[in-house]
mmCIF file of C-alpha atoms in Angstrom:
data_model
loop_
_atom_site.group_PDB
_atom_site.id
_atom_site.type_symbol
_atom_site.label_atom_id
_atom_site.label_comp_id
_atom_site.label_asym_id
_atom_site.label_seq_id
_atom_site.Cartn_x
_atom_site.Cartn_y
_atom_site.Cartn_z
ATOM 1 C CA UNK A 1 100.671 75.700 98.449
ATOM 2 C CA UNK A 2 97.526 73.693 99.199
ATOM 3 C CA UNK A 3 96.747 76.348 101.852
ATOM 4 C CA UNK A 4 97.330 79.254 99.484
ATOM 5 C CA UNK A 5 101.093 79.836 99.802
ATOM 6 C CA UNK A 6 102.623 81.138 96.589
ATOM 7 C CA UNK A 7 105.508 78.683 96.866
ATOM 8 C CA UNK A 8 106.612 76.009 99.309
ATOM 9 C CA UNK A 9 110.071 77.594 99.678
ATOM 10 C CA UNK A 10 109.680 80.015 102.587
ATOM 11 C CA UNK A 11 112.635 82.350 103.222
ATOM 12 C CA UNK A 12 111.187 84.354 106.103
ATOM 13 C CA UNK A 13 108.156 84.633 108.349
ATOM 14 C CA UNK A 14 106.680 87.221 110.705
ATOM 15 C CA UNK A 15 103.533 87.045 112.822
ATOM 16 C CA UNK A 16 101.428 89.491 114.849
ATOM 17 C CA UNK A 17 98.438 87.927 116.575
ATOM 18 C CA UNK A 18 96.536 85.841 114.028
ATOM 19 C CA UNK A 19 98.208 87.523 111.056
ATOM 20 C CA UNK A 20 101.090 85.566 109.527
ATOM 21 C CA UNK A 21 103.367 86.900 106.775
ATOM 22 C CA UNK A 22 105.387 84.408 104.705
ATOM 23 C CA UNK A 23 108.242 85.628 102.479
ATOM 24 C CA UNK A 24 108.603 83.218 99.556
ATOM 25 C CA UNK A 25 111.376 82.451 97.121
ATOM 26 C CA UNK A 26 109.995 83.001 93.614
ATOM 27 C CA UNK A 27 106.488 83.119 95.012
ATOM 28 C CA UNK A 28 105.846 86.600 96.365
ATOM 29 C CA UNK A 29 104.437 87.324 99.811
ATOM 30 C CA UNK A 30 101.639 85.248 101.333
ATOM 31 C CA UNK A 31 99.505 86.624 104.173
ATOM 32 C CA UNK A 32 97.195 84.730 106.493
ATOM 33 C CA UNK A 33 94.677 86.339 108.847
ATOM 34 C CA UNK A 34 93.567 83.102 110.510
ATOM 35 C CA UNK A 35 96.751 82.053 112.260
ATOM 36 C CA UNK A 36 98.326 80.384 109.222
ATOM 37 C CA UNK A 37 95.484 78.089 108.154
ATOM 38 C CA UNK A 38 94.882 79.807 104.798
ATOM 39 C CA UNK A 39 96.799 82.395 102.785
ATOM 40 C CA UNK A 40 96.322 85.076 100.162
ATOM 41 C CA UNK A 41 99.301 85.594 97.876
ATOM 42 C CA UNK A 42 100.690 88.902 96.623
ATOM 43 C CA UNK A 43 103.213 89.369 93.810
ATOM 44 C CA UNK A 44 104.689 91.938 91.458
ATOM 45 C CA UNK A 45 101.145 92.391 90.159
ATOM 46 C CA UNK A 46 100.423 94.066 93.521
ATOM 47 C CA UNK A 47 103.518 96.252 93.341
ATOM 48 C CA UNK A 48 106.227 94.053 94.871
ATOM 49 C CA UNK A 49 109.639 94.839 93.438
ATOM 50 C CA UNK A 50 110.340 91.168 92.789
ATOM 51 C CA UNK A 51 108.664 87.837 93.499
ATOM 52 C CA UNK A 52 111.808 86.669 95.311
ATOM 53 C CA UNK A 53 110.931 87.920 98.805
ATOM 54 C CA UNK A 54 113.703 87.329 101.315
ATOM 55 C CA UNK A 55 112.111 88.624 104.517
ATOM 56 C CA UNK A 56 109.123 90.560 105.833
ATOM 57 C CA UNK A 57 108.251 92.864 108.735
ATOM 58 C CA UNK A 58 104.946 94.512 109.687
ATOM 59 C CA UNK A 59 103.643 97.213 112.051
ATOM 60 C CA UNK A 60 99.898 97.637 112.034
ATOM 61 C CA UNK A 61 98.760 98.009 108.415
ATOM 62 C CA UNK A 62 102.281 98.803 107.176
ATOM 63 C CA UNK A 63 104.107 95.834 105.648
ATOM 64 C CA UNK A 64 107.778 95.880 104.625
ATOM 65 C CA UNK A 65 109.039 93.271 102.144
ATOM 66 C CA UNK A 66 112.743 92.689 101.423
ATOM 67 C CA UNK A 67 112.925 91.537 97.801
ATOM 68 C CA UNK A 68 115.498 90.942 95.096
ATOM 69 C CA UNK A 69 114.157 94.094 93.493
ATOM 70 C CA UNK A 70 114.256 96.529 96.403
ATOM 71 C CA UNK A 71 112.219 97.253 99.515
ATOM 72 C CA UNK A 72 108.470 97.115 98.918
ATOM 73 C CA UNK A 73 106.221 98.884 101.425
ATOM 74 C CA UNK A 74 102.462 98.595 101.812
ATOM 75 C CA UNK A 75 100.256 100.845 103.957
ATOM 76 C CA UNK A 76 97.043 98.878 103.410
ATOM 77 C CA UNK A 77 97.858 95.618 105.131
ATOM 78 C CA UNK A 78 99.795 94.129 102.245
ATOM 79 C CA UNK A 79 97.271 94.520 99.423
ATOM 80 C CA UNK A 80 99.312 97.017 97.356
ATOM 81 C CA UNK A 81 102.963 98.115 97.481
ATOM 82 C CA UNK A 82 105.283 100.979 96.635
ATOM 83 C CA UNK A 83 108.793 99.816 95.704
ATOM 84 C CA UNK A 84 112.071 101.525 96.616
ATOM 85 C CA UNK A 85 115.369 100.797 94.852
ATOM 86 C CA UNK A 86 118.876 102.160 94.342
ATOM 87 C CA UNK A 87 117.198 105.153 92.716
ATOM 88 C CA UNK A 88 115.914 106.003 96.188
ATOM 89 C CA UNK A 89 119.299 105.482 97.841
ATOM 90 C CA UNK A 90 119.412 101.736 98.575
ATOM 91 C CA UNK A 91 122.929 100.318 98.414
ATOM 92 C CA UNK A 92 121.656 97.488 96.242
ATOM 93 C CA UNK A 93 118.322 96.252 94.952
ATOM 94 C CA UNK A 94 119.120 92.854 96.485
ATOM 95 C CA UNK A 95 117.657 93.209 99.972
ATOM 96 C CA UNK A 96 118.016 90.362 102.460
ATOM 97 C CA UNK A 97 116.289 91.751 105.525
ATOM 98 C CA UNK A 98 114.200 94.756 106.547
ATOM 99 C CA UNK A 99 113.124 96.351 109.828
ATOM 100 C CA UNK A 100 111.411 99.610 110.748
ATOM 101 C CA UNK A 101 111.023 101.836 113.811
ATOM 102 C CA UNK A 102 108.584 104.675 113.278
ATOM 103 C CA UNK A 103 109.422 106.292 109.944
ATOM 104 C CA UNK A 104 112.977 104.909 109.883
ATOM 105 C CA UNK A 105 113.514 101.854 107.696
ATOM 106 C CA UNK A 106 116.612 99.636 107.920
ATOM 107 C CA UNK A 107 117.457 97.500 104.893
ATOM 108 C CA UNK A 108 120.213 94.867 104.812
ATOM 109 C CA UNK A 109 121.371 94.867 101.197
ATOM 110 C CA UNK A 110 124.035 93.116 99.133
ATOM 111 C CA UNK A 111 126.058 96.370 99.311
ATOM 112 C CA UNK A 112 125.669 97.193 102.985
ATOM 113 C CA UNK A 113 123.103 98.569 105.408
ATOM 114 C CA UNK A 114 120.797 101.247 104.045
ATOM 115 C CA UNK A 115 118.849 103.482 106.434
ATOM 116 C CA UNK A 116 116.104 105.748 105.233
ATOM 117 C CA UNK A 117 113.113 107.753 106.350
ATOM 118 C CA UNK A 118 109.895 106.805 104.612
ATOM 119 C CA UNK A 119 106.954 108.980 105.622
ATOM 120 C CA UNK A 120 103.655 107.610 104.378
ATOM 121 C CA UNK A 121 100.221 109.102 104.574
ATOM 122 C CA UNK A 122 97.580 106.364 104.625
ATOM 123 C CA UNK A 123 94.731 106.829 102.141
ATOM 124 C CA UNK A 124 92.342 107.751 104.962
ATOM 125 C CA UNK A 125 94.498 110.789 105.827
ATOM 126 C CA UNK A 126 95.208 111.965 102.285
ATOM 127 C CA UNK A 127 93.201 115.133 102.859
ATOM 128 C CA UNK A 128 94.952 115.883 106.145
ATOM 129 C CA UNK A 129 98.572 115.962 105.019
ATOM 130 C CA UNK A 130 98.776 119.758 104.857
ATOM 131 C CA UNK A 131 96.495 120.465 107.833
ATOM 132 C CA UNK A 132 96.758 120.236 111.606
ATOM 133 C CA UNK A 133 99.909 122.263 112.113
ATOM 134 C CA UNK A 134 98.242 124.667 114.560
ATOM 135 C CA UNK A 135 95.113 124.903 116.700
ATOM 136 C CA UNK A 136 93.609 127.274 114.125
ATOM 137 C CA UNK A 137 94.043 124.568 111.486
ATOM 138 C CA UNK A 138 93.139 121.546 113.626
ATOM 139 C CA UNK A 139 92.041 118.350 111.881
ATOM 140 C CA UNK A 140 88.396 117.573 112.616
ATOM 141 C CA UNK A 141 87.656 114.123 114.020
ATOM 142 C CA UNK A 142 83.968 113.405 113.593
ATOM 143 C CA UNK A 143 83.607 109.677 112.991
ATOM 144 C CA UNK A 144 84.905 106.242 113.936
ATOM 145 C CA UNK A 145 86.819 106.131 110.645
ATOM 146 C CA UNK A 146 88.511 109.431 111.480
ATOM 147 C CA UNK A 147 89.699 108.188 114.885
ATOM 148 C CA UNK A 148 90.908 104.910 113.385
ATOM 149 C CA UNK A 149 92.863 106.944 110.877
ATOM 150 C CA UNK A 150 94.552 108.970 113.640
ATOM 151 C CA UNK A 151 95.601 105.702 115.291
ATOM 152 C CA UNK A 152 97.088 104.330 112.064
ATOM 153 C CA UNK A 153 98.846 107.560 111.005
ATOM 154 C CA UNK A 154 102.057 107.527 113.033
ATOM 155 C CA UNK A 155 103.487 110.353 110.946
ATOM 156 C CA UNK A 156 100.557 112.485 112.046
ATOM 157 C CA UNK A 157 100.996 112.072 115.799
ATOM 158 C CA UNK A 158 102.440 115.566 116.058
ATOM 159 C CA UNK A 159 99.342 117.223 114.567
ATOM 160 C CA UNK A 160 96.496 119.191 116.151
ATOM 161 C CA UNK A 161 93.140 117.381 116.317
ATOM 162 C CA UNK A 162 89.671 118.470 117.381
ATOM 163 C CA UNK A 163 86.722 116.132 117.994
ATOM 164 C CA UNK A 164 83.425 117.460 116.661
ATOM 165 C CA UNK A 165 80.936 114.991 118.168
ATOM 166 C CA UNK A 166 80.466 111.790 120.158
ATOM 167 C CA UNK A 167 82.235 108.848 118.502
ATOM 168 C CA UNK A 168 81.022 105.247 118.733
ATOM 169 C CA UNK A 169 83.748 102.921 117.461
ATOM 170 C CA UNK A 170 81.256 100.054 117.169
ATOM 171 C CA UNK A 171 82.975 97.435 119.292
ATOM 172 C CA UNK A 172 86.498 97.740 117.867
ATOM 173 C CA UNK A 173 89.567 96.501 119.787
ATOM 174 C CA UNK A 174 93.009 97.963 119.187
ATOM 175 C CA UNK A 175 95.442 95.100 119.724
ATOM 176 C CA UNK A 176 98.595 96.283 117.903
ATOM 177 C CA UNK A 177 99.196 99.730 119.398
ATOM 178 C CA UNK A 178 97.406 102.823 120.673
ATOM 179 C CA UNK A 179 97.846 106.437 119.541
ATOM 180 C CA UNK A 180 101.545 106.933 120.305
ATOM 181 C CA UNK A 181 104.156 104.229 120.865
ATOM 182 C CA UNK A 182 107.472 104.111 122.695
ATOM 183 C CA UNK A 183 109.401 104.788 119.491
ATOM 184 C CA UNK A 184 106.918 107.270 118.026
ATOM 185 C CA UNK A 185 105.077 109.081 120.851
ATOM 186 C CA UNK A 186 102.132 111.400 120.424
ATOM 187 C CA UNK A 187 103.474 114.964 120.598
ATOM 188 C CA UNK A 188 100.528 116.868 119.201
ATOM 189 C CA UNK A 189 97.275 118.224 120.607
ATOM 190 C CA UNK A 190 93.985 116.344 120.928
ATOM 191 C CA UNK A 191 90.949 118.423 121.909
ATOM 192 C CA UNK A 192 88.021 116.145 122.667
ATOM 193 C CA UNK A 193 85.566 119.041 122.673
ATOM 194 C CA UNK A 194 83.783 117.587 125.683
ATOM 195 C CA UNK A 195 82.524 114.673 123.600
ATOM 196 C CA UNK A 196 82.737 110.960 124.426
ATOM 197 C CA UNK A 197 84.570 108.129 122.670
ATOM 198 C CA UNK A 198 82.842 104.776 123.201
ATOM 199 C CA UNK A 199 82.730 101.306 121.655
ATOM 200 C CA UNK A 200 86.528 100.935 121.700
ATOM 201 C CA UNK A 201 88.688 98.672 123.853
ATOM 202 C CA UNK A 202 92.482 98.597 123.915
ATOM 203 C CA UNK A 203 94.055 95.192 124.618
ATOM 204 C CA UNK A 204 97.809 94.952 124.044
ATOM 205 C CA UNK A 205 99.433 91.548 124.458
ATOM 206 C CA UNK A 206 102.930 90.217 123.907
ATOM 207 C CA UNK A 207 102.447 90.271 120.120
ATOM 208 C CA UNK A 208 101.702 94.015 120.043
ATOM 209 C CA UNK A 209 104.210 96.574 118.782
ATOM 210 C CA UNK A 210 105.439 97.377 122.302
ATOM 211 C CA UNK A 211 105.020 93.819 123.632
ATOM 212 C CA UNK A 212 102.126 94.521 125.972
ATOM 213 C CA UNK A 213 103.395 97.873 127.275
ATOM 214 C CA UNK A 214 102.043 101.425 126.829
ATOM 215 C CA UNK A 215 98.312 100.755 126.678
ATOM 216 C CA UNK A 216 95.599 103.401 126.730
ATOM 217 C CA UNK A 217 93.609 105.421 124.246
ATOM 218 C CA UNK A 218 96.998 107.118 123.981
ATOM 219 C CA UNK A 219 100.002 104.844 124.490
ATOM 220 C CA UNK A 220 102.860 107.318 124.972
ATOM 221 C CA UNK A 221 102.414 111.094 125.064
ATOM 222 C CA UNK A 222 105.581 113.196 125.148
ATOM 223 C CA UNK A 223 104.950 116.912 125.465
ATOM 224 C CA UNK A 224 101.485 116.526 123.959
ATOM 225 C CA UNK A 225 98.246 118.097 125.118
ATOM 226 C CA UNK A 226 95.097 116.066 125.808
ATOM 227 C CA UNK A 227 91.999 118.071 126.744
ATOM 228 C CA UNK A 228 88.231 117.614 127.125
ATOM 229 C CA UNK A 229 88.356 113.911 126.226
ATOM 230 C CA UNK A 230 85.881 111.355 127.511
ATOM 231 C CA UNK A 231 86.759 107.683 127.012
ATOM 232 C CA UNK A 232 84.617 104.762 128.181
ATOM 233 C CA UNK A 233 86.529 101.765 126.831
ATOM 234 C CA UNK A 234 88.322 99.024 128.756
ATOM 235 C CA UNK A 235 92.128 99.018 128.603
ATOM 236 C CA UNK A 236 94.490 96.114 129.260
ATOM 237 C CA UNK A 237 98.192 95.485 128.790
ATOM 238 C CA UNK A 238 100.051 92.271 129.461
ATOM 239 C CA UNK A 239 103.020 94.192 130.894
ATOM 240 C CA UNK A 240 103.348 97.716 132.311
ATOM 241 C CA UNK A 241 102.484 101.382 131.741
ATOM 242 C CA UNK A 242 98.740 100.949 131.343
ATOM 243 C CA UNK A 243 96.285 103.821 131.785
ATOM 244 C CA UNK A 244 92.589 104.287 131.188
ATOM 245 C CA UNK A 245 93.375 107.318 129.014
ATOM 246 C CA UNK A 246 97.186 107.490 128.673
ATOM 247 C CA UNK A 247 99.791 104.787 129.291
ATOM 248 C CA UNK A 248 102.780 107.136 129.689
ATOM 249 C CA UNK A 249 102.592 110.926 130.006
ATOM 250 C CA UNK A 250 105.933 112.751 129.779
ATOM 251 C CA UNK A 251 106.050 116.525 130.135
ATOM 252 C CA UNK A 252 102.539 116.801 128.757
ATOM 253 C CA UNK A 253 99.137 117.972 129.878
ATOM 254 C CA UNK A 254 95.809 116.248 130.516
ATOM 255 C CA UNK A 255 92.889 118.482 131.428
ATOM 256 C CA UNK A 256 89.112 118.272 131.775
ATOM 257 C CA UNK A 257 89.131 114.615 130.768
ATOM 258 C CA UNK A 258 87.899 111.289 132.096
ATOM 259 C CA UNK A 259 88.195 107.530 131.643
ATOM 260 C CA UNK A 260 85.451 105.224 132.892
ATOM 261 C CA UNK A 261 86.424 101.761 131.656
ATOM 262 C CA UNK A 262 88.213 99.009 133.561
ATOM 263 C CA UNK A 263 92.006 99.025 133.457
ATOM 264 C CA UNK A 264 94.347 96.077 134.026
ATOM 265 C CA UNK A 265 98.047 95.343 133.667
ATOM 266 C CA UNK A 266 101.112 94.187 135.583
ATOM 267 C CA UNK A 267 102.837 97.344 136.820
ATOM 268 C CA UNK A 268 102.313 101.106 136.709
ATOM 269 C CA UNK A 269 98.586 100.792 136.135
ATOM 270 C CA UNK A 270 96.264 103.763 136.642
ATOM 271 C CA UNK A 271 92.622 104.561 136.035
ATOM 272 C CA UNK A 272 93.618 107.662 134.055
ATOM 273 C CA UNK A 273 97.428 107.469 133.616
ATOM 274 C CA UNK A 274 99.789 104.521 133.909
ATOM 275 C CA UNK A 275 102.891 106.579 134.719
ATOM 276 C CA UNK A 276 103.487 110.324 134.593
ATOM 277 C CA UNK A 277 106.616 112.463 134.710
ATOM 278 C CA UNK A 278 106.963 116.240 134.626
ATOM 279 C CA UNK A 279 103.335 116.675 133.634
ATOM 280 C CA UNK A 280 100.162 118.525 134.591
ATOM 281 C CA UNK A 281 96.790 116.878 135.214
ATOM 282 C CA UNK A 282 93.818 119.075 136.045
ATOM 283 C CA UNK A 283 90.063 118.703 136.483
ATOM 284 C CA UNK A 284 90.078 115.075 135.381
ATOM 285 C CA UNK A 285 88.882 111.783 136.826
ATOM 286 C CA UNK A 286 88.774 108.005 136.486
ATOM 287 C CA UNK A 287 85.798 105.903 137.571
ATOM 288 C CA UNK A 288 86.570 102.392 136.330
ATOM 289 C CA UNK A 289 88.044 99.474 138.279
ATOM 290 C CA UNK A 290 91.848 99.219 138.262
ATOM 291 C CA UNK A 291 93.874 96.052 138.847
ATOM 292 C CA UNK A 292 97.521 95.058 138.608
ATOM 293 C CA UNK A 293 100.438 93.595 140.535
ATOM 294 C CA UNK A 294 102.404 96.633 141.657
ATOM 295 C CA UNK A 295 102.297 100.424 141.389
ATOM 296 C CA UNK A 296 98.536 100.535 140.942
ATOM 297 C CA UNK A 297 96.520 103.710 141.464
ATOM 298 C CA UNK A 298 92.913 104.716 141.000
ATOM 299 C CA UNK A 299 94.040 107.822 139.089
ATOM 300 C CA UNK A 300 97.789 107.407 138.408
ATOM 301 C CA UNK A 301 99.907 104.271 138.809
ATOM 302 C CA UNK A 302 103.274 106.034 139.138
ATOM 303 C CA UNK A 303 103.946 109.754 139.558
ATOM 304 C CA UNK A 304 107.415 111.236 139.162
ATOM 305 C CA UNK A 305 107.198 115.044 139.422
ATOM 306 C CA UNK A 306 104.336 117.152 138.222
ATOM 307 C CA UNK A 307 101.056 118.704 139.316
ATOM 308 C CA UNK A 308 97.706 117.024 139.861
ATOM 309 C CA UNK A 309 94.821 119.369 140.657
ATOM 310 C CA UNK A 310 91.045 119.219 140.835
ATOM 311 C CA UNK A 311 91.048 115.514 139.992
ATOM 312 C CA UNK A 312 89.685 112.340 141.568
ATOM 313 C CA UNK A 313 89.258 108.577 141.269
ATOM 314 C CA UNK A 314 86.146 106.629 142.256
ATOM 315 C CA UNK A 315 86.699 103.054 141.085
ATOM 316 C CA UNK A 316 87.863 99.932 142.903
ATOM 317 C CA UNK A 317 91.625 99.382 143.086
ATOM 318 C CA UNK A 318 93.415 96.063 143.644
ATOM 319 C CA UNK A 319 97.007 94.878 143.536
ATOM 320 C CA UNK A 320 99.888 93.241 145.398
ATOM 321 C CA UNK A 321 102.172 96.116 146.376
ATOM 322 C CA UNK A 322 102.315 99.906 146.154
ATOM 323 C CA UNK A 323 98.568 100.240 145.716
ATOM 324 C CA UNK A 324 96.693 103.496 146.290
ATOM 325 C CA UNK A 325 93.204 104.786 145.792
ATOM 326 C CA UNK A 326 94.571 107.886 144.036
ATOM 327 C CA UNK A 327 98.278 107.156 143.385
ATOM 328 C CA UNK A 328 100.140 103.845 143.382
ATOM 329 C CA UNK A 329 103.556 105.385 144.015
ATOM 330 C CA UNK A 330 105.036 108.890 144.024
ATOM 331 C CA UNK A 331 108.770 108.389 143.541
ATOM 332 C CA UNK A 332 111.726 110.750 143.289
ATOM 333 C CA UNK A 333 109.671 113.846 144.038
ATOM 334 C CA UNK A 334 109.542 116.611 146.614
ATOM 335 C CA UNK A 335 106.964 119.178 147.627
ATOM 336 C CA UNK A 336 108.538 121.817 145.416
ATOM 337 C CA UNK A 337 108.134 119.786 142.234
ATOM 338 C CA UNK A 338 104.901 117.925 142.902
ATOM 339 C CA UNK A 339 101.583 119.128 144.244
ATOM 340 C CA UNK A 340 98.253 117.412 144.804
ATOM 341 C CA UNK A 341 95.940 120.403 144.856
ATOM 342 C CA UNK A 342 92.220 120.030 145.599
ATOM 343 C CA UNK A 343 92.309 116.436 144.417
ATOM 344 C CA UNK A 344 90.439 113.740 146.265
ATOM 345 C CA UNK A 345 89.517 110.106 146.363
ATOM 346 C CA UNK A 346 86.106 108.533 146.295
ATOM 347 C CA UNK A 347 86.304 104.775 146.808
ATOM 348 C CA UNK A 348 83.300 102.571 146.255
ATOM 349 C CA UNK A 349 85.345 99.440 147.009
ATOM 350 C CA UNK A 350 89.047 98.860 147.205
ATOM 351 C CA UNK A 351 91.255 95.842 147.864
ATOM 352 C CA UNK A 352 94.765 96.275 149.220
ATOM 353 C CA UNK A 353 96.949 93.164 149.396
ATOM 354 C CA UNK A 354 100.183 94.430 150.900
#
């Protein structure tokens, strides 16, 4: 308690990077943002269902607390909570553990396992909830705050967005997740309008939501459309599927876009796309340096069926095996399903350690 804990009896703990969450018996929930050195305590006064908190889980700014009064969920980093009880379908208000994947919340209660879908709109997106369902009603992204809101609004990753001007993120680093994760991919449309996104780096380590995988401005895109986007930030992932613009592109489209920052990861690392399957890439390029261990490409790290046309890579490329100036590896494809049309490679310097 000398460091700010609400009680010295700690029932559960969860940590992401330097943020530590401590679930306390008869003490609420204590949160540290400096690796556990000091804490701020939150209680029923902040909306918790009960001050007996049995366990805690967090994804980005969303915090889930298992209490003796229900499941309490915060969308602002743990400052305020909305509580859910048997009135919302929980088997019991005594909740021992909680976990979430996307909008699905799993609660271990005294009366069994309760599974529910909790769709939250963060305060920043309150005016967007009924918009973005078509290109004619696209949500306008005109500021750094708007783009940060898109990243935090997992329930909105199926919407239509349109950028209205250059965006300088002011030196921000996304370290928890990008737009689209493995469990909740981006399936919408993002029209960059020919403008540039700068001042943003993406660096996903082992403590990130996907444990260092799926790094890019967009982490995982499944059937989504990315067009006219310019991105200058550096991207790194401690594991695989790392791309300067998109980590994983499944059955989607990238057109008239570019990435110019450096890109690094372990496997399936590409200047524009980490790995791509059943997709279309056209009139796009990557100009930053790309480095990894295996399956490293100046444009695409791994290609498994699709079409690449009118696109090029011009940055340095380095790796241990399956390294290419344009593609790291093209696997499981044939000429009928995959075409490289009018695409080329411009190498300023490349290292191949095979």
